[in-house]
mmCIF file of N, CA and C and ligand atoms in Angstrom:
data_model
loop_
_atom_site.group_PDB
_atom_site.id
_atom_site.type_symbol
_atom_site.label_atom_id
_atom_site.label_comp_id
_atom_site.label_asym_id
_atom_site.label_seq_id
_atom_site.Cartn_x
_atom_site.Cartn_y
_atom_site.Cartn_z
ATOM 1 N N UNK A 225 9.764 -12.471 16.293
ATOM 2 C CA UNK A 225 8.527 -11.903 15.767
ATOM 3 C C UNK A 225 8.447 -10.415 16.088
ATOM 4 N N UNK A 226 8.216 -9.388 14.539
ATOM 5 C CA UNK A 226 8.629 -7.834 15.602
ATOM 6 C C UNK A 226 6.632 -7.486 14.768
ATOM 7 N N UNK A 227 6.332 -6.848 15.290
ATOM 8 C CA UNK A 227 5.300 -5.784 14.327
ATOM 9 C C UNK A 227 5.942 -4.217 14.183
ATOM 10 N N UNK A 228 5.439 -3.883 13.122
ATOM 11 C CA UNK A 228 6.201 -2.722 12.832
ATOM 12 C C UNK A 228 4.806 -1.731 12.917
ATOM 13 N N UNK A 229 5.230 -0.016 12.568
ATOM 14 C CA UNK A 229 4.056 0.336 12.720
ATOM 15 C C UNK A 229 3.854 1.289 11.603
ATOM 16 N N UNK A 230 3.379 0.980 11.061
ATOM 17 C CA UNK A 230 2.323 1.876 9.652
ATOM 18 C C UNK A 230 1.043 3.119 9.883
ATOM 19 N N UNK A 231 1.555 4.483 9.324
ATOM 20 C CA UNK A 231 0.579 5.163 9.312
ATOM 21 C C UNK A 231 -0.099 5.572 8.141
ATOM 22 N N UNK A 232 -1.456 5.058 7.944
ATOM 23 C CA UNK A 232 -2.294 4.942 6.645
ATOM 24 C C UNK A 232 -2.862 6.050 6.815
ATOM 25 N N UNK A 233 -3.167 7.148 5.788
ATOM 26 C CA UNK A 233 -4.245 7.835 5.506
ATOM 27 C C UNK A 233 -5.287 7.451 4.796
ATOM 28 N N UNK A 234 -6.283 7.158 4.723
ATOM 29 C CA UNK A 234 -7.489 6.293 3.932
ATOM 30 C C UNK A 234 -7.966 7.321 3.070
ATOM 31 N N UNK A 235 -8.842 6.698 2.266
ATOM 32 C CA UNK A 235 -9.446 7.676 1.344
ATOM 33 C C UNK A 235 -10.609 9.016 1.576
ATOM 34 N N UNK A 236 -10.509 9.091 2.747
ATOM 35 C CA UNK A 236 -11.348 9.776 3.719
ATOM 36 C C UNK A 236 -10.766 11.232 4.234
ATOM 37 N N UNK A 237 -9.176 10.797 4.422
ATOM 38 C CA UNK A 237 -8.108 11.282 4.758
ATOM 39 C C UNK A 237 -8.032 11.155 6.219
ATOM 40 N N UNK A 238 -8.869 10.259 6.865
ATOM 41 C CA UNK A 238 -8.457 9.886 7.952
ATOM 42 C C UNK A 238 -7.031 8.880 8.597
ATOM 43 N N UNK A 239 -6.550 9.677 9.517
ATOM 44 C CA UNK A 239 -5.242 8.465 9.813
ATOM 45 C C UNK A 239 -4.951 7.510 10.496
ATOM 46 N N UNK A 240 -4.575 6.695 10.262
ATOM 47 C CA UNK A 240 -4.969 5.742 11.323
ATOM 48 C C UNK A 240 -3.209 5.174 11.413
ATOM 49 N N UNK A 241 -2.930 4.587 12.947
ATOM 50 C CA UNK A 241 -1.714 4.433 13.231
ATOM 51 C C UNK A 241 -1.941 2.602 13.012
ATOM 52 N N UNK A 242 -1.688 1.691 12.610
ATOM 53 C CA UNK A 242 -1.606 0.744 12.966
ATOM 54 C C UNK A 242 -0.485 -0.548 13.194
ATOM 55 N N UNK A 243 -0.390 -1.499 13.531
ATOM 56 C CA UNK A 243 0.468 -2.699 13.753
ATOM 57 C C UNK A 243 0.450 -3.378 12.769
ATOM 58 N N UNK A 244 1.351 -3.809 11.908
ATOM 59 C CA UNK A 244 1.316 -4.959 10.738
ATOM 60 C C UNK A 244 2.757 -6.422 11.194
ATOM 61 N N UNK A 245 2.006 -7.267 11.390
ATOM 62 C CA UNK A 245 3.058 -8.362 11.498
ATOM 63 C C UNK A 245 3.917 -8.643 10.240
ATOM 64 N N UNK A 246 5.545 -8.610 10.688
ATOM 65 C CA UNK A 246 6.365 -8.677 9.656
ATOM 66 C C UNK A 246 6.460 -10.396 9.688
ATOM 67 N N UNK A 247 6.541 -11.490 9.794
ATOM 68 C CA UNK A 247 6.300 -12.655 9.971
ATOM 69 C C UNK A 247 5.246 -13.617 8.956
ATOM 70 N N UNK A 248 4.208 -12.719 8.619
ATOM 71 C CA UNK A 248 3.170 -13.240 8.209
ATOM 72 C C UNK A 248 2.660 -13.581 6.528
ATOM 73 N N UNK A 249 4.377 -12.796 5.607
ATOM 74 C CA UNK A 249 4.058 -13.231 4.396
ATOM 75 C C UNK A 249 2.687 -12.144 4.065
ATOM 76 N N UNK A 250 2.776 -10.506 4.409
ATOM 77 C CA UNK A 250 1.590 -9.781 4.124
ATOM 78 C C UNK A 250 2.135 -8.889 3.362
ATOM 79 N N UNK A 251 1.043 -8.612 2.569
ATOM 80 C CA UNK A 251 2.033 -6.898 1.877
ATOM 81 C C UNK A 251 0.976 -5.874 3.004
ATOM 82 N N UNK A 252 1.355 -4.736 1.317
ATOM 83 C CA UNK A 252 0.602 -3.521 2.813
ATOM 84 C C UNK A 252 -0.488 -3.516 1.992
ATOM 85 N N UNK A 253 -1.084 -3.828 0.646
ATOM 86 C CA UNK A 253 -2.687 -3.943 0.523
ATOM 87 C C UNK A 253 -3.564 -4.671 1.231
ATOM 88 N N UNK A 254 -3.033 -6.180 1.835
ATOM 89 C CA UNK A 254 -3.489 -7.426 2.801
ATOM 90 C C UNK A 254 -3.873 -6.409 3.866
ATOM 91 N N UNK A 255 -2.560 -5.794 4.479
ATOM 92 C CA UNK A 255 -2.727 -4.737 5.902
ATOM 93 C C UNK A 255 -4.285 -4.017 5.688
ATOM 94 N N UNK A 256 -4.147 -2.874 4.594
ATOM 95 C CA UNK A 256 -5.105 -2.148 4.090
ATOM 96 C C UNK A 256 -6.327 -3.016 4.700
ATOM 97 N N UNK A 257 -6.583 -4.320 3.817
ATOM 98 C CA UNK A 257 -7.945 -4.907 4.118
ATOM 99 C C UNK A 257 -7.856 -5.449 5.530
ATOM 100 N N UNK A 258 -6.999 -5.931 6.120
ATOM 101 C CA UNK A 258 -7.558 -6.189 7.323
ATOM 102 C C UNK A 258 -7.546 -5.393 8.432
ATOM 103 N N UNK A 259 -7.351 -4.209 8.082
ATOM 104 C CA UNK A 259 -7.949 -3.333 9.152
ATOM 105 C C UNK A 259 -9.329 -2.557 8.538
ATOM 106 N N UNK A 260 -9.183 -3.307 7.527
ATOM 107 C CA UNK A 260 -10.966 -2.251 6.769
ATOM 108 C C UNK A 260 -10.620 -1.322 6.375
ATOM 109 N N UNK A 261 -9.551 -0.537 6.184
ATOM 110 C CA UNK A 261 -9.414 0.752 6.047
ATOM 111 C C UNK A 261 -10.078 1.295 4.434
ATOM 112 N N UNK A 262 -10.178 0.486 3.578
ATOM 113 C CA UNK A 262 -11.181 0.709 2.818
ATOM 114 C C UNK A 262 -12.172 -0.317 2.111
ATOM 115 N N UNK A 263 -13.338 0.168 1.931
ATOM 116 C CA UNK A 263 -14.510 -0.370 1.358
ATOM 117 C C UNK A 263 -14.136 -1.446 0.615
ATOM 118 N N UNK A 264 -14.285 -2.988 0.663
ATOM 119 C CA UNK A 264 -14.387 -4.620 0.522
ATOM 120 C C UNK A 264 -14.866 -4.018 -1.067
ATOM 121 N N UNK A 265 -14.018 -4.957 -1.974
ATOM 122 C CA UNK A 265 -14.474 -4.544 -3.227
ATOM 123 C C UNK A 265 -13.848 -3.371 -4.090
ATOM 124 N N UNK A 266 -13.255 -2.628 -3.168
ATOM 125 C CA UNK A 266 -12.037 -0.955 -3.879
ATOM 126 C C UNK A 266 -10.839 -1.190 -3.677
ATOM 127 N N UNK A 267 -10.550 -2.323 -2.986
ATOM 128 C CA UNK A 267 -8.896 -2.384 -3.072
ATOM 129 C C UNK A 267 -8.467 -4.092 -3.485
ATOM 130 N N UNK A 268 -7.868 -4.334 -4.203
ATOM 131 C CA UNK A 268 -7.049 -5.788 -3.681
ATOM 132 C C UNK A 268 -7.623 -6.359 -4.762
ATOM 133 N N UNK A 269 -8.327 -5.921 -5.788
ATOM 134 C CA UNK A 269 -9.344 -6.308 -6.675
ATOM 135 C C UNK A 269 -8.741 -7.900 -7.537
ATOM 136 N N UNK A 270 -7.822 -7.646 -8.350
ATOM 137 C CA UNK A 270 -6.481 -8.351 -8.860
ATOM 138 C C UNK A 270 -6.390 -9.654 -7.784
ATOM 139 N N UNK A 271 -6.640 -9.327 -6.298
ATOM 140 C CA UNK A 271 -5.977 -10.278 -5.662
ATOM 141 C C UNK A 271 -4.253 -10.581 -5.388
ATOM 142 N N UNK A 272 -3.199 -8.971 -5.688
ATOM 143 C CA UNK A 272 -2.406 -8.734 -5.500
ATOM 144 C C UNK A 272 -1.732 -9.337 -6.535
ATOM 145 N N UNK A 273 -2.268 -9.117 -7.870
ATOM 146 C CA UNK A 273 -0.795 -9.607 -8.976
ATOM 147 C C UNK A 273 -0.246 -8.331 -9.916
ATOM 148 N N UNK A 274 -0.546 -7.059 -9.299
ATOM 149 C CA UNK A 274 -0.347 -6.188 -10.002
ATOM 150 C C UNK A 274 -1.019 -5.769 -10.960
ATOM 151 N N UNK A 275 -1.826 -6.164 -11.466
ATOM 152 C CA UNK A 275 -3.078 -5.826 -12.500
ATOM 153 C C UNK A 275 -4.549 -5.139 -12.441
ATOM 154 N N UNK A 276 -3.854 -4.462 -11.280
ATOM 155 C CA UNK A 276 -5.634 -3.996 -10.994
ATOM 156 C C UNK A 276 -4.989 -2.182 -10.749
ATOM 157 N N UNK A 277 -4.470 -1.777 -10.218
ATOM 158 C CA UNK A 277 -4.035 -0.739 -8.958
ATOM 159 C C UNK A 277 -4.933 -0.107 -8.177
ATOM 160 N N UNK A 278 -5.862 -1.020 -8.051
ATOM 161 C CA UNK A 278 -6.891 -1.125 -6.699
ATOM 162 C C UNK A 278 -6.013 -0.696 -5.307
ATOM 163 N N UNK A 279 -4.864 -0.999 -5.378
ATOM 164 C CA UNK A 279 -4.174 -0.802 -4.402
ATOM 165 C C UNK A 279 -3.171 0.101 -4.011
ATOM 166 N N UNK A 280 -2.766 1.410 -5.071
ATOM 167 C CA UNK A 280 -2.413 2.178 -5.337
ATOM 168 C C UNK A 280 -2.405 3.225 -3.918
ATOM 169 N N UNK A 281 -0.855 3.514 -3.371
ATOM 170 C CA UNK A 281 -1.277 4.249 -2.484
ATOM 171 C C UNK A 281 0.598 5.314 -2.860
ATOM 172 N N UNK A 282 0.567 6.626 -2.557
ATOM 173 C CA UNK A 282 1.463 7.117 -2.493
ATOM 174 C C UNK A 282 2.064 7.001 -0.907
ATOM 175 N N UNK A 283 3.819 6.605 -0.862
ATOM 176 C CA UNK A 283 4.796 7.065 0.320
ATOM 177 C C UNK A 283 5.015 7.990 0.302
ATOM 178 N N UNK A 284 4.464 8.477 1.656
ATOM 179 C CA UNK A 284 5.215 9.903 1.834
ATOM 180 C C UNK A 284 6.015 10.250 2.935
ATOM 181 N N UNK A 285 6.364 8.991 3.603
ATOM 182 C CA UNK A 285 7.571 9.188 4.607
ATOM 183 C C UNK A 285 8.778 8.603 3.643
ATOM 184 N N UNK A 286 9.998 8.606 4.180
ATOM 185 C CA UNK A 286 11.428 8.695 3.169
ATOM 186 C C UNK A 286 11.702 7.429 3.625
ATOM 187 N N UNK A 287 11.303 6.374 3.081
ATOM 188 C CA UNK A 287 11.539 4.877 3.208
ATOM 189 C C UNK A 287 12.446 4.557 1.969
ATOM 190 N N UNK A 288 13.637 3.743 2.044
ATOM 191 C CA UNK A 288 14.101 3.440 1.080
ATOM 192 C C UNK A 288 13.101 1.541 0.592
ATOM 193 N N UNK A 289 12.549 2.131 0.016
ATOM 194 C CA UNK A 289 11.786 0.443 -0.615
ATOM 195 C C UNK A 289 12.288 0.043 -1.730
ATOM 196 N N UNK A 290 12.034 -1.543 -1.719
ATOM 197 C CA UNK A 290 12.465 -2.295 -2.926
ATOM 198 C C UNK A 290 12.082 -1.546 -4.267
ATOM 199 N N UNK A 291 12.968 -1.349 -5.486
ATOM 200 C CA UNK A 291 12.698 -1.179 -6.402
ATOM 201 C C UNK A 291 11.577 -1.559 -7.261
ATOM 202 N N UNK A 292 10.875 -1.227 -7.846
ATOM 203 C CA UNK A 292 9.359 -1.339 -8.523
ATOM 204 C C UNK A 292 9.600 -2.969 -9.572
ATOM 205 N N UNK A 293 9.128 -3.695 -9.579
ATOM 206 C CA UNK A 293 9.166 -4.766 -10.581
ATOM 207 C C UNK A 293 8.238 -4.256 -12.180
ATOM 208 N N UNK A 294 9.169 -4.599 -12.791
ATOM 209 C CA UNK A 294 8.582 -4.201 -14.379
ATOM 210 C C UNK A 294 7.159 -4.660 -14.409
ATOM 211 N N UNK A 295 6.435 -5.500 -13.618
ATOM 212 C CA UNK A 295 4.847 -5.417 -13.520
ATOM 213 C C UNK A 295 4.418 -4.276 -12.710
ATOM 214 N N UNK A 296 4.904 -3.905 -11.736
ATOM 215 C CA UNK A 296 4.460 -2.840 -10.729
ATOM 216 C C UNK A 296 4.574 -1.543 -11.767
ATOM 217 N N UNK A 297 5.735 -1.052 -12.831
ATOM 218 C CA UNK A 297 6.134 -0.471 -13.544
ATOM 219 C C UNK A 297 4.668 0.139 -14.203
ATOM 220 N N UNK A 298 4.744 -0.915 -15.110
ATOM 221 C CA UNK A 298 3.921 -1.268 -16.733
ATOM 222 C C UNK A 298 2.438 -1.141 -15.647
ATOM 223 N N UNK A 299 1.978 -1.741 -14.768
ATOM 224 C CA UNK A 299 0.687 -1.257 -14.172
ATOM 225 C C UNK A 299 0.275 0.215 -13.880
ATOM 226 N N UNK A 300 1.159 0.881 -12.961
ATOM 227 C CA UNK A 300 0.986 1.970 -12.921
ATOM 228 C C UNK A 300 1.044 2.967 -13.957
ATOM 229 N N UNK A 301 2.237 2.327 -14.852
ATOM 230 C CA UNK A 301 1.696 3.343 -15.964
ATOM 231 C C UNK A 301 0.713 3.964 -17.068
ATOM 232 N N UNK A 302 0.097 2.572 -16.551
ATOM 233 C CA UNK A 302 -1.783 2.881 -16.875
ATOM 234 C C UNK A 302 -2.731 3.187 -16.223
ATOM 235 N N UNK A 303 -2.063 3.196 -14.362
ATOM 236 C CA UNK A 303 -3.252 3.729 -14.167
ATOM 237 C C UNK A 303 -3.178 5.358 -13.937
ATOM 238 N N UNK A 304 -4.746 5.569 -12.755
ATOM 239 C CA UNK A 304 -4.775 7.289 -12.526
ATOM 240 C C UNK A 304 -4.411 7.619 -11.830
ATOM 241 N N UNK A 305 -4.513 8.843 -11.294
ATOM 242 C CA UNK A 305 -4.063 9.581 -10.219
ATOM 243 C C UNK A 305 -2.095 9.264 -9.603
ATOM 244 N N UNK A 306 -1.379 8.715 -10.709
ATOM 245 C CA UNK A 306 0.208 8.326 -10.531
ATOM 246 C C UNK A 306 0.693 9.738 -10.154
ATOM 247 N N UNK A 307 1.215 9.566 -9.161
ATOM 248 C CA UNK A 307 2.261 10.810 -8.918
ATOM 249 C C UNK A 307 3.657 9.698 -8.572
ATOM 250 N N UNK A 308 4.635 10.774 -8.458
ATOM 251 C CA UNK A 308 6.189 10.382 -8.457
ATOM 252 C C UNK A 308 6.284 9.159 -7.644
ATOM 253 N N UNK A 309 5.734 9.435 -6.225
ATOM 254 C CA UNK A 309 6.060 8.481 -4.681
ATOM 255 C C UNK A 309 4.521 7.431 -5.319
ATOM 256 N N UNK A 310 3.937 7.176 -6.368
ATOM 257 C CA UNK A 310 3.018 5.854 -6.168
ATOM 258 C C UNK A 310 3.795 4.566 -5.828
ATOM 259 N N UNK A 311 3.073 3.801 -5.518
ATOM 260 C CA UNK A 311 3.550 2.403 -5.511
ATOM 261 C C UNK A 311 2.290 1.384 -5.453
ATOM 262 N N UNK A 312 2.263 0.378 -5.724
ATOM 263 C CA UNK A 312 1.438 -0.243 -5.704
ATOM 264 C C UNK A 312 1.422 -1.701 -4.206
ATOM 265 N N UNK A 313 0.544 -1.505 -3.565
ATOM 266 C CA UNK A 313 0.440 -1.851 -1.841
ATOM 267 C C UNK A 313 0.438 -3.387 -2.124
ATOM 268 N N UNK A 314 0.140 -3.714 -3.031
ATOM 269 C CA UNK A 314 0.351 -5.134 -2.948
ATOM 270 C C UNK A 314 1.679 -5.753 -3.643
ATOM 271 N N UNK A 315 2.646 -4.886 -4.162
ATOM 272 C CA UNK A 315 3.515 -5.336 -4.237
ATOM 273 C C UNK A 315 4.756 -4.708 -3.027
ATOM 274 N N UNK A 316 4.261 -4.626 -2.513
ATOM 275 C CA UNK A 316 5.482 -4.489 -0.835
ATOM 276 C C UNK A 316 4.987 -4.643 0.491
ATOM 277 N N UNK A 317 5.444 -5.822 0.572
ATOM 278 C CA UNK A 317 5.908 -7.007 1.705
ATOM 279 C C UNK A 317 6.403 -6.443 2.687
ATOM 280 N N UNK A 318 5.749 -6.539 3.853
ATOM 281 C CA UNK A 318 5.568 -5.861 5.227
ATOM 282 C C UNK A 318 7.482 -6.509 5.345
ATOM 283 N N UNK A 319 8.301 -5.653 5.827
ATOM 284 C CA UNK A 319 9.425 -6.197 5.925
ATOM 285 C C UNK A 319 9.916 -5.332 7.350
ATOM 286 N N UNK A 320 10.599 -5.820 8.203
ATOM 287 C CA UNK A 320 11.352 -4.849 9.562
ATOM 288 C C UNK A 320 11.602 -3.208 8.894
ATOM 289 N N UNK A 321 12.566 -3.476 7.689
ATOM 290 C CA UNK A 321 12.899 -2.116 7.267
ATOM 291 C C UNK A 321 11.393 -0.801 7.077
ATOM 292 N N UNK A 322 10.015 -1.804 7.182
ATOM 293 C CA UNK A 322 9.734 -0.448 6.734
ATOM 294 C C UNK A 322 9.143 0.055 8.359
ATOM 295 N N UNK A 323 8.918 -0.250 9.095
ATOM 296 C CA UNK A 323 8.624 0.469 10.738
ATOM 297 C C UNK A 323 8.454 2.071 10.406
ATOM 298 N N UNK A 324 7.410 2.528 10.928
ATOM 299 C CA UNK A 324 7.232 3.798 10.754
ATOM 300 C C UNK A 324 7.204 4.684 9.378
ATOM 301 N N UNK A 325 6.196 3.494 8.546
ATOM 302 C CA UNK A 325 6.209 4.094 7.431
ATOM 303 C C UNK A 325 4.709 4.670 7.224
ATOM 304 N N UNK A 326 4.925 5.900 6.195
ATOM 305 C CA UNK A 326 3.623 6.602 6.637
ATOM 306 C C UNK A 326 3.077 6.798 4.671
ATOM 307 N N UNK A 327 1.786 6.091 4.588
ATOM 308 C CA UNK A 327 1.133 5.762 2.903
ATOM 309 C C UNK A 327 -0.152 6.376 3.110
ATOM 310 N N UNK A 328 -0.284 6.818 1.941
ATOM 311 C CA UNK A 328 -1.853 7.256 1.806
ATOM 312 C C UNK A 328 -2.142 7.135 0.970
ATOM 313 N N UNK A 329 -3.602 6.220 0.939
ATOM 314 C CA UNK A 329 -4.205 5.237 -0.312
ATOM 315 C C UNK A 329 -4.845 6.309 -1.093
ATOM 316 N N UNK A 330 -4.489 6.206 -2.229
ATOM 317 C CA UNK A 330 -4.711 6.598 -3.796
ATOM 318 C C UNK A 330 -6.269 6.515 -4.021
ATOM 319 N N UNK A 331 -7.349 7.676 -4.395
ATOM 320 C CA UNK A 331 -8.325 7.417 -4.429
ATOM 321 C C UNK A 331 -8.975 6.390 -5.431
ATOM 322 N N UNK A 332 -10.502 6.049 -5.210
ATOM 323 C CA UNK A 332 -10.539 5.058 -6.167
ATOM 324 C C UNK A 332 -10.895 4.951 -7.432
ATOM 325 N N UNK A 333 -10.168 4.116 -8.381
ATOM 326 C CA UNK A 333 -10.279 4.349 -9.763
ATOM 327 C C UNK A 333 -11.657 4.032 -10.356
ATOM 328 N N UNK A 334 -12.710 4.928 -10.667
ATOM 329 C CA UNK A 334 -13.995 4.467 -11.107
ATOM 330 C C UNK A 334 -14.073 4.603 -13.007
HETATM 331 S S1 FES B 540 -4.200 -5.573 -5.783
HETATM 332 FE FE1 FES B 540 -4.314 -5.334 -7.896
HETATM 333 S S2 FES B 540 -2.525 -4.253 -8.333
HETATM 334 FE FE2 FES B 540 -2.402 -4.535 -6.230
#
């Protein structure tokens, strides 16, 4: 059992360092909500099937992550605020490889 450690910038631009269990079958939008890091209702909307990008956060540490799935694709390319490094938080699965990865959630789409 390892926890790895994630640094979130929230929509606030506050940072917060936290612990995410790699064990637990979580992505990093799940993480997002259970540390609160944003407002119940602005993220996770979808319920993590890619159809919302409620969960939309850009990497900006140099993580090599799984390649985007043609839903993660085709979602983002509708939504706002996409820059190059988006990804969508509920499609990547807290895994050992990402330890010391540093995301900052995408403001929210109104
Ligand atoms: S929670 Fe809806 S796209 Fe991730």
């Amino acid at each position: 059992m390892t926890d790895i450690k994630i640094k979130i910038t929230d929509r606030d631009g506050v940072i917060h360092e936290i612990e995410a269990p790699t064990d637990m079958n979580m992505n990093l939008m799940e993480v997002v909500r259970s540390y609160e890091l944003a407002p119940e209702g602005t993220i996770g909307i979808c319920g993590g099937m890619a159809m919302c990008a409620s969960c939309q956060c850009y990497v900006t540490s140099d993580h090599d992550l799984p390649e985007k799935s043609d839903d993660e694709e085709a979602m983002l390319s509708e939504a706002f605020n996409v820059r190059e490094n988006s990804r969508l938080g509920c499609q990547l699965h807290i895994t050992e490889s990402m330890d010391g990865l540093e995301v900052e959630l995408a403001p929210e789409e109104l």
